Tab-separated table of N, CA, C and O in Angstrom:
chain	number	residue	atom	x	y	z
A	296	MET	N	-4.332	-0.221	20.454
A	296	MET	CA	-4.973	-1.369	19.839
A	296	MET	C	-5.253	-1.051	18.374
A	296	MET	O	-5.700	0.044	18.035
A	297	ILE	N	-5.023	-1.994	17.511
A	297	ILE	CA	-5.211	-1.779	16.082
A	297	ILE	C	-6.683	-1.847	15.710
A	297	ILE	O	-7.200	-0.965	15.016
A	298	PHE	N	-7.360	-2.905	16.139
A	298	PHE	CA	-8.765	-3.120	15.790
A	298	PHE	C	-9.648	-2.942	17.016
A	298	PHE	O	-9.196	-3.054	18.146
A	299	LYS	N	-10.932	-2.720	16.775
A	299	LYS	CA	-11.887	-2.610	17.876
A	299	LYS	C	-11.971	-3.925	18.626
A	299	LYS	O	-12.030	-3.959	19.857
A	300	GLN	N	-11.959	-5.023	17.861
A	300	GLN	CA	-12.060	-6.355	18.470
A	300	GLN	C	-11.524	-7.385	17.489
A	300	GLN	O	-11.635	-7.219	16.283
A	301	VAL	N	-10.949	-8.443	18.014
A	301	VAL	CA	-10.522	-9.573	17.182
A	301	VAL	C	-11.581	-10.654	17.324
A	301	VAL	O	-11.753	-11.230	18.397
A	302	GLY	N	-12.309	-10.880	16.239
A	302	GLY	CA	-13.340	-11.900	16.237
A	302	GLY	C	-12.862	-13.154	15.541
A	302	GLY	O	-11.765	-13.192	14.982
A	303	ASP	N	-13.677	-14.163	15.565
A	303	ASP	CA	-13.347	-15.417	14.890
A	303	ASP	C	-14.639	-15.964	14.295
A	303	ASP	O	-15.385	-16.662	14.973
A	304	GLY	N	-14.926	-15.593	13.077
A	304	GLY	CA	-16.154	-16.011	12.417
A	304	GLY	C	-17.015	-14.812	12.051
A	304	GLY	O	-16.760	-13.692	12.494
A	305	ARG	N	-17.999	-15.079	11.248
A	305	ARG	CA	-18.893	-14.035	10.764
A	305	ARG	C	-20.239	-14.121	11.487
A	305	ARG	O	-21.013	-15.031	11.229
A	306	PRO	N	-20.539	-13.170	12.374
A	306	PRO	CA	-21.795	-13.230	13.125
A	306	PRO	C	-23.006	-12.766	12.314
A	306	PRO	O	-24.135	-13.008	12.701
A	307	TYR	N	-22.766	-12.110	11.213
A	307	TYR	CA	-23.843	-11.571	10.385
A	307	TYR	C	-24.339	-12.627	9.394
A	307	TYR	O	-23.644	-13.598	9.099
A	308	PRO	N	-25.550	-12.422	8.852
A	308	PRO	CA	-26.089	-13.397	7.890
A	308	PRO	C	-25.292	-13.403	6.587
A	308	PRO	O	-24.669	-12.402	6.228
A	309	ASP	N	-25.327	-14.533	5.889
A	309	ASP	CA	-24.624	-14.670	4.612
A	309	ASP	C	-25.230	-13.697	3.607
A	309	ASP	O	-26.432	-13.673	3.404
A	310	HIS	N	-24.371	-12.902	2.985
A	310	HIS	CA	-24.851	-11.916	2.016
A	310	HIS	C	-24.825	-12.444	0.587
A	310	HIS	O	-25.533	-11.943	-0.267
A	311	GLY	N	-24.019	-13.434	0.311
A	311	GLY	CA	-23.982	-14.068	-1.002
A	311	GLY	C	-23.393	-13.230	-2.125
A	311	GLY	O	-23.566	-13.560	-3.297
A	312	LEU	N	-22.673	-12.148	-1.812
A	312	LEU	CA	-22.089	-11.311	-2.856
A	312	LEU	C	-20.917	-12.014	-3.531
A	312	LEU	O	-20.094	-12.653	-2.865
A	313	THR	N	-20.838	-11.869	-4.836
A	313	THR	CA	-19.704	-12.371	-5.604
A	313	THR	C	-18.626	-11.287	-5.639
A	313	THR	O	-18.885	-10.132	-5.293
A	314	ASN	N	-17.433	-11.647	-6.083
A	314	ASN	CA	-16.362	-10.658	-6.213
A	314	ASN	C	-16.759	-9.546	-7.176
A	314	ASN	O	-16.421	-8.380	-6.955
A	315	ARG	N	-17.463	-9.889	-8.221
A	315	ARG	CA	-17.921	-8.885	-9.192
A	315	ARG	C	-18.898	-7.904	-8.527
A	315	ARG	O	-18.850	-6.703	-8.770
A	316	GLU	N	-19.780	-8.416	-7.678
A	316	GLU	CA	-20.730	-7.547	-6.978
A	316	GLU	C	-20.023	-6.662	-5.941
A	316	GLU	O	-20.372	-5.491	-5.774
A	317	TRP	N	-19.021	-7.214	-5.262
A	317	TRP	CA	-18.232	-6.402	-4.336
A	317	TRP	C	-17.570	-5.243	-5.093
A	317	TRP	O	-17.480	-4.132	-4.580
A	318	ALA	N	-17.098	-5.513	-6.287
A	318	ALA	CA	-16.391	-4.497	-7.074
A	318	ALA	C	-17.286	-3.315	-7.429
A	318	ALA	O	-16.789	-2.233	-7.750
A	319	GLN	N	-18.596	-3.495	-7.372
A	319	GLN	CA	-19.538	-2.416	-7.682
A	319	GLN	C	-19.717	-1.443	-6.509
A	319	GLN	O	-20.271	-0.357	-6.674
A	320	ILE	N	-19.248	-1.817	-5.330
A	320	ILE	CA	-19.372	-0.962	-4.150
A	320	ILE	C	-18.181	-0.011	-4.115
A	320	ILE	O	-17.031	-0.461	-4.086
A	321	PRO	N	-18.435	1.304	-4.141
A	321	PRO	CA	-17.300	2.239	-4.122
A	321	PRO	C	-16.583	2.221	-2.768
A	321	PRO	O	-17.228	2.135	-1.719
A	322	PRO	N	-15.258	2.273	-2.780
A	322	PRO	CA	-14.513	2.275	-1.516
A	322	PRO	C	-14.741	3.576	-0.753
A	322	PRO	O	-15.001	4.628	-1.337
A	323	ARG	N	-14.633	3.467	0.561
A	323	ARG	CA	-14.715	4.640	1.426
A	323	ARG	C	-13.720	4.468	2.565
A	323	ARG	O	-13.217	3.372	2.806
A	324	GLN	N	-13.461	5.536	3.270
A	324	GLN	CA	-12.511	5.470	4.371
A	324	GLN	C	-13.155	4.849	5.608
A	324	GLN	O	-14.302	5.152	5.938
A	325	VAL	N	-12.377	3.979	6.250
A	325	VAL	CA	-12.819	3.322	7.476
A	325	VAL	C	-11.658	3.371	8.463
A	325	VAL	O	-10.514	3.120	8.099
A	326	ARG	N	-11.964	3.699	9.703
A	326	ARG	CA	-10.927	3.708	10.735
A	326	ARG	C	-10.609	2.273	11.151
A	326	ARG	O	-11.520	1.468	11.368
A	327	LEU	N	-9.344	1.954	11.258
A	327	LEU	CA	-8.936	0.612	11.676
A	327	LEU	C	-9.491	0.266	13.054
A	327	LEU	O	-9.906	-0.865	13.294
A	328	ASP	N	-9.511	1.238	13.957
A	328	ASP	CA	-9.962	0.950	15.322
A	328	ASP	C	-11.480	0.811	15.442
A	328	ASP	O	-12.001	0.616	16.530
A	329	SER	N	-12.196	0.898	14.303
A	329	SER	CA	-13.641	0.660	14.315
A	329	SER	C	-13.988	-0.723	13.758
A	329	SER	O	-15.151	-1.102	13.730
A	330	LEU	N	-12.966	-1.459	13.323
A	330	LEU	CA	-13.186	-2.759	12.683
A	330	LEU	C	-13.112	-3.918	13.671
A	330	LEU	O	-12.277	-3.918	14.579
A	331	ILE	N	-13.974	-4.904	13.437
A	331	ILE	CA	-13.920	-6.181	14.146
A	331	ILE	C	-13.496	-7.221	13.118
A	331	ILE	O	-14.130	-7.350	12.064
A	332	THR	N	-12.433	-7.935	13.390
A	332	THR	CA	-11.968	-8.927	12.430
A	332	THR	C	-12.869	-10.161	12.463
A	332	THR	O	-13.522	-10.438	13.472
A	333	THR	N	-12.903	-10.898	11.367
A	333	THR	CA	-13.641	-12.157	11.323
A	333	THR	C	-12.675	-13.341	11.289
A	333	THR	O	-13.096	-14.477	11.168
A	334	LYS	N	-11.393	-13.036	11.405
A	334	LYS	CA	-10.357	-14.070	11.475
A	334	LYS	C	-9.473	-13.755	12.669
A	334	LYS	O	-9.001	-12.638	12.826
A	335	ALA	N	-9.233	-14.745	13.490
A	335	ALA	CA	-8.389	-14.548	14.662
A	335	ALA	C	-6.922	-14.813	14.347
A	335	ALA	O	-6.043	-14.402	15.098
A	336	MET	N	-6.658	-15.485	13.222
A	336	MET	CA	-5.281	-15.833	12.884
A	336	MET	C	-4.979	-15.430	11.449
A	336	MET	O	-5.858	-15.429	10.591
A	337	LEU	N	-3.719	-15.107	11.205
A	337	LEU	CA	-3.256	-14.726	9.871
A	337	LEU	C	-1.959	-15.458	9.581
A	337	LEU	O	-1.083	-15.547	10.448
A	338	ASP	N	-1.843	-15.943	8.388
A	338	ASP	CA	-0.615	-16.596	7.950
A	338	ASP	C	0.419	-15.513	7.638
A	338	ASP	O	0.190	-14.649	6.793
A	339	LEU	N	1.549	-15.542	8.323
A	339	LEU	CA	2.583	-14.527	8.093
A	339	LEU	C	3.128	-14.562	6.676
A	339	LEU	O	3.551	-13.537	6.154
A	340	HIS	N	3.097	-15.710	6.042
A	340	HIS	CA	3.534	-15.777	4.642
A	340	HIS	C	2.661	-14.879	3.781
A	340	HIS	O	3.143	-14.212	2.873
A	341	SER	N	1.363	-14.844	4.053
A	341	SER	CA	0.446	-13.976	3.304
A	341	SER	C	0.737	-12.507	3.578
A	341	SER	O	0.737	-11.682	2.676
A	342	LEU	N	0.990	-12.194	4.839
A	342	LEU	CA	1.235	-10.809	5.217
A	342	LEU	C	2.525	-10.277	4.622
A	342	LEU	O	2.578	-9.158	4.123
A	343	LEU	N	3.562	-11.076	4.653
A	343	LEU	CA	4.885	-10.610	4.249
A	343	LEU	C	5.235	-10.870	2.792
A	343	LEU	O	6.269	-10.399	2.321
A	344	ALA	N	4.386	-11.577	2.065
A	344	ALA	CA	4.665	-11.859	0.659
A	344	ALA	C	4.674	-10.570	-0.150
A	344	ALA	O	3.841	-9.684	0.044
A	345	ALA	N	5.614	-10.479	-1.061
A	345	ALA	CA	5.735	-9.273	-1.884
A	345	ALA	C	4.502	-9.047	-2.755
A	345	ALA	O	4.151	-7.912	-3.070
A	346	ASP	N	3.836	-10.127	-3.160
A	346	ASP	CA	2.680	-9.994	-4.050
A	346	ASP	C	1.350	-10.185	-3.320
A	346	ASP	O	0.317	-10.410	-3.943
A	347	SER	N	1.342	-10.048	-1.985
A	347	SER	CA	0.123	-10.351	-1.228
A	347	SER	C	-1.031	-9.406	-1.557
A	347	SER	O	-2.180	-9.745	-1.344
A	348	THR	N	-0.732	-8.226	-2.071
A	348	THR	CA	-1.803	-7.300	-2.449
A	348	THR	C	-1.974	-7.242	-3.963
A	348	THR	O	-2.700	-6.396	-4.467
A	349	PHE	N	-1.336	-8.139	-4.698
A	349	PHE	CA	-1.405	-8.116	-6.157
A	349	PHE	C	-2.654	-8.805	-6.674
A	349	PHE	O	-3.267	-8.355	-7.630
A	350	TYR	N	-3.041	-9.902	-6.060
A	350	TYR	CA	-4.187	-10.678	-6.531
A	350	TYR	C	-5.451	-10.271	-5.775
A	350	TYR	O	-5.397	-9.881	-4.628
A	351	GLY	N	-6.573	-10.388	-6.414
A	351	GLY	CA	-7.840	-10.081	-5.756
A	351	GLY	C	-8.161	-8.599	-5.784
A	351	GLY	O	-7.552	-7.808	-6.492
A	352	ASP	N	-9.129	-8.222	-4.993
A	352	ASP	CA	-9.589	-6.847	-4.913
A	352	ASP	C	-8.525	-5.982	-4.250
A	352	ASP	O	-7.868	-6.401	-3.306
A	353	LEU	N	-8.371	-4.768	-4.720
A	353	LEU	CA	-7.418	-3.842	-4.108
A	353	LEU	C	-7.894	-3.339	-2.753
A	353	LEU	O	-7.099	-2.868	-1.952
A	354	PHE	N	-9.209	-3.424	-2.517
A	354	PHE	CA	-9.786	-2.886	-1.296
A	354	PHE	C	-10.347	-4.004	-0.415
A	354	PHE	O	-10.994	-4.913	-0.909
A	355	PRO	N	-10.123	-3.913	0.888
A	355	PRO	CA	-10.713	-4.889	1.811
A	355	PRO	C	-12.240	-4.836	1.762
A	355	PRO	O	-12.825	-3.815	1.370
A	356	HIS	N	-12.860	-5.924	2.171
A	356	HIS	CA	-14.319	-6.018	2.219
A	356	HIS	C	-14.765	-5.942	3.671
A	356	HIS	O	-14.311	-6.717	4.507
A	357	VAL	N	-15.666	-5.004	3.940
A	357	VAL	CA	-16.188	-4.778	5.284
A	357	VAL	C	-17.703	-4.913	5.230
A	357	VAL	O	-18.340	-4.412	4.306
A	358	VAL	N	-18.272	-5.578	6.212
A	358	VAL	CA	-19.722	-5.719	6.317
A	358	VAL	C	-20.180	-4.916	7.528
A	358	VAL	O	-19.679	-5.122	8.637
A	359	GLN	N	-21.102	-3.988	7.286
A	359	GLN	CA	-21.691	-3.226	8.387
A	359	GLN	C	-23.005	-3.891	8.759
A	359	GLN	O	-23.901	-4.034	7.935
A	360	TRP	N	-23.085	-4.330	10.013
A	360	TRP	CA	-24.275	-5.049	10.482
A	360	TRP	C	-24.506	-4.727	11.945
A	360	TRP	O	-23.572	-4.793	12.755
A	361	GLN	N	-25.708	-4.357	12.274
A	361	GLN	CA	-26.110	-4.015	13.644
A	361	GLN	C	-25.173	-2.988	14.279
A	361	GLN	O	-24.768	-3.105	15.430
A	362	GLY	N	-24.800	-1.995	13.478
A	362	GLY	CA	-23.968	-0.902	13.975
A	362	GLY	C	-22.491	-1.202	14.103
A	362	GLY	O	-21.729	-0.355	14.562
A	363	GLU	N	-22.065	-2.391	13.709
A	363	GLU	CA	-20.648	-2.774	13.806
A	363	GLU	C	-20.066	-2.975	12.407
A	363	GLU	O	-20.788	-3.306	11.466
A	364	LEU	N	-18.757	-2.793	12.294
A	364	LEU	CA	-18.041	-2.985	11.035
A	364	LEU	C	-17.164	-4.228	11.144
A	364	LEU	O	-16.252	-4.273	11.984
A	365	TYR	N	-17.450	-5.223	10.311
A	365	TYR	CA	-16.720	-6.490	10.324
A	365	TYR	C	-15.807	-6.582	9.111
A	365	TYR	O	-16.268	-6.468	7.971
A	366	LEU	N	-14.529	-6.795	9.350
A	366	LEU	CA	-13.552	-6.949	8.282
A	366	LEU	C	-13.624	-8.381	7.767
A	366	LEU	O	-13.097	-9.304	8.380
A	367	GLU	N	-14.319	-8.567	6.652
A	367	GLU	CA	-14.547	-9.907	6.116
A	367	GLU	C	-13.364	-10.407	5.301
A	367	GLU	O	-13.002	-11.570	5.352
A	368	ASP	N	-12.765	-9.529	4.516
A	368	ASP	CA	-11.657	-9.919	3.643
A	368	ASP	C	-10.675	-8.757	3.571
A	368	ASP	O	-11.089	-7.606	3.471
A	369	GLY	N	-9.392	-9.060	3.649
A	369	GLY	CA	-8.375	-8.017	3.549
A	369	GLY	C	-7.640	-7.761	4.852
A	369	GLY	O	-7.094	-6.682	5.062
A	370	LEU	N	-7.625	-8.758	5.726
A	370	LEU	CA	-6.921	-8.601	7.001
A	370	LEU	C	-5.452	-8.250	6.777
A	370	LEU	O	-4.899	-7.388	7.461
A	371	HIS	N	-4.813	-8.877	5.803
A	371	HIS	CA	-3.397	-8.592	5.553
A	371	HIS	C	-3.210	-7.139	5.098
A	371	HIS	O	-2.243	-6.491	5.470
A	372	ARG	N	-4.147	-6.602	4.329
A	372	ARG	CA	-4.053	-5.196	3.910
A	372	ARG	C	-4.229	-4.260	5.108
A	372	ARG	O	-3.533	-3.250	5.240
A	373	ALA	N	-5.161	-4.584	5.977
A	373	ALA	CA	-5.396	-3.766	7.166
A	373	ALA	C	-4.161	-3.776	8.081
A	373	ALA	O	-3.768	-2.729	8.609
A	374	LEU	N	-3.551	-4.924	8.251
A	374	LEU	CA	-2.356	-4.999	9.094
A	374	LEU	C	-1.183	-4.263	8.469
A	374	LEU	O	-0.400	-3.617	9.175
A	375	ARG	N	-1.058	-4.337	7.154
A	375	ARG	CA	0.002	-3.571	6.492
A	375	ARG	C	-0.209	-2.074	6.701
A	375	ARG	O	0.744	-1.344	6.927
A	376	ALA	N	-1.453	-1.620	6.624
A	376	ALA	CA	-1.748	-0.202	6.869
A	376	ALA	C	-1.336	0.163	8.295
A	376	ALA	O	-0.720	1.213	8.527
A	377	ALA	N	-1.669	-0.693	9.262
A	377	ALA	CA	-1.307	-0.440	10.659
A	377	ALA	C	0.212	-0.412	10.839
A	377	ALA	O	0.740	0.441	11.567
A	378	LEU	N	0.916	-1.315	10.171
A	378	LEU	CA	2.379	-1.349	10.274
A	378	LEU	C	3.011	-0.088	9.693
A	378	LEU	O	4.105	0.301	10.095
A	379	HIS	N	2.313	0.543	8.756
A	379	HIS	CA	2.778	1.812	8.184
A	379	HIS	C	2.237	3.009	8.973
A	379	HIS	O	2.273	4.136	8.498
A	380	GLN	N	1.704	2.730	10.158
A	380	GLN	CA	1.183	3.728	11.091
A	380	GLN	C	0.045	4.557	10.498
A	380	GLN	O	-0.102	5.737	10.799
A	381	ARG	N	-0.775	3.916	9.679
A	381	ARG	CA	-1.973	4.566	9.158
A	381	ARG	C	-3.154	4.118	10.015
A	381	ARG	O	-3.261	2.951	10.382
A	382	SER	N	-4.048	5.018	10.318
A	382	SER	CA	-5.215	4.684	11.132
A	382	SER	C	-6.472	4.535	10.290
A	382	SER	O	-7.508	4.116	10.801
A	383	ILE	N	-6.368	4.887	9.007
A	383	ILE	CA	-7.524	4.827	8.106
A	383	ILE	C	-7.198	3.925	6.931
A	383	ILE	O	-6.071	3.888	6.437
A	384	LEU	N	-8.215	3.203	6.490
A	384	LEU	CA	-8.098	2.246	5.405
A	384	LEU	C	-9.226	2.520	4.413
A	384	LEU	O	-10.335	2.853	4.814
A	385	HIS	N	-8.954	2.410	3.139
A	385	HIS	CA	-10.016	2.488	2.134
A	385	HIS	C	-10.554	1.077	1.924
A	385	HIS	O	-9.780	0.152	1.649
A	386	ALA	N	-11.861	0.910	2.087
A	386	ALA	CA	-12.484	-0.410	1.994
A	386	ALA	C	-13.850	-0.295	1.328
A	386	ALA	O	-14.475	0.764	1.327
A	387	ARG	N	-14.297	-1.413	0.783
A	387	ARG	CA	-15.662	-1.506	0.258
A	387	ARG	C	-16.543	-1.936	1.427
A	387	ARG	O	-16.255	-2.935	2.084
A	388	VAL	N	-17.609	-1.182	1.696
A	388	VAL	CA	-18.455	-1.450	2.858
A	388	VAL	C	-19.857	-1.821	2.387
A	388	VAL	O	-20.531	-1.038	1.730
A	389	LEU	N	-20.250	-3.051	2.720
A	389	LEU	CA	-21.603	-3.544	2.436
A	389	LEU	C	-22.442	-3.348	3.680
A	389	LEU	O	-22.090	-3.833	4.749
A	390	GLU	N	-23.561	-2.623	3.545
A	390	GLU	CA	-24.444	-2.403	4.681
A	390	GLU	C	-25.579	-3.419	4.632
A	390	GLU	O	-26.373	-3.432	3.698
A	391	LEU	N	-25.619	-4.284	5.637
A	391	LEU	CA	-26.673	-5.292	5.747
A	391	LEU	C	-27.762	-4.796	6.696
A	391	LEU	O	-27.448	-4.239	7.746
A	392	PRO	N	-29.029	-5.008	6.338
A	392	PRO	CA	-30.095	-4.628	7.270
A	392	PRO	C	-30.061	-5.520	8.510
A	392	PRO	O	-29.651	-6.668	8.452
A	393	GLY	N	-30.494	-4.970	9.596
A	393	GLY	CA	-30.547	-5.769	10.823
A	393	GLY	C	-29.963	-5.035	11.929
A	393	GLY	O	-29.497	-5.181	12.884
């Protein structure tokens, strides 16, 4: 299994971070099999596009809440890592109290 769980939605409270604020969080290593996705579906055009990792943050956004790691943004990057048989991903991790 690639991810710990495939979720659909964000169970944690809204954090309100902007892209600029996310960029201030240093990336760290996260195991793919510890992540719970917040999207159940992915557009294959996004995954397979040559420039899909060109725009936006280079690192996926993960929210740690109640002991779980939720992949909020960067599902296509995580799947590309899995397709390259990598088990670890560098991501920005926001720790929410609760």
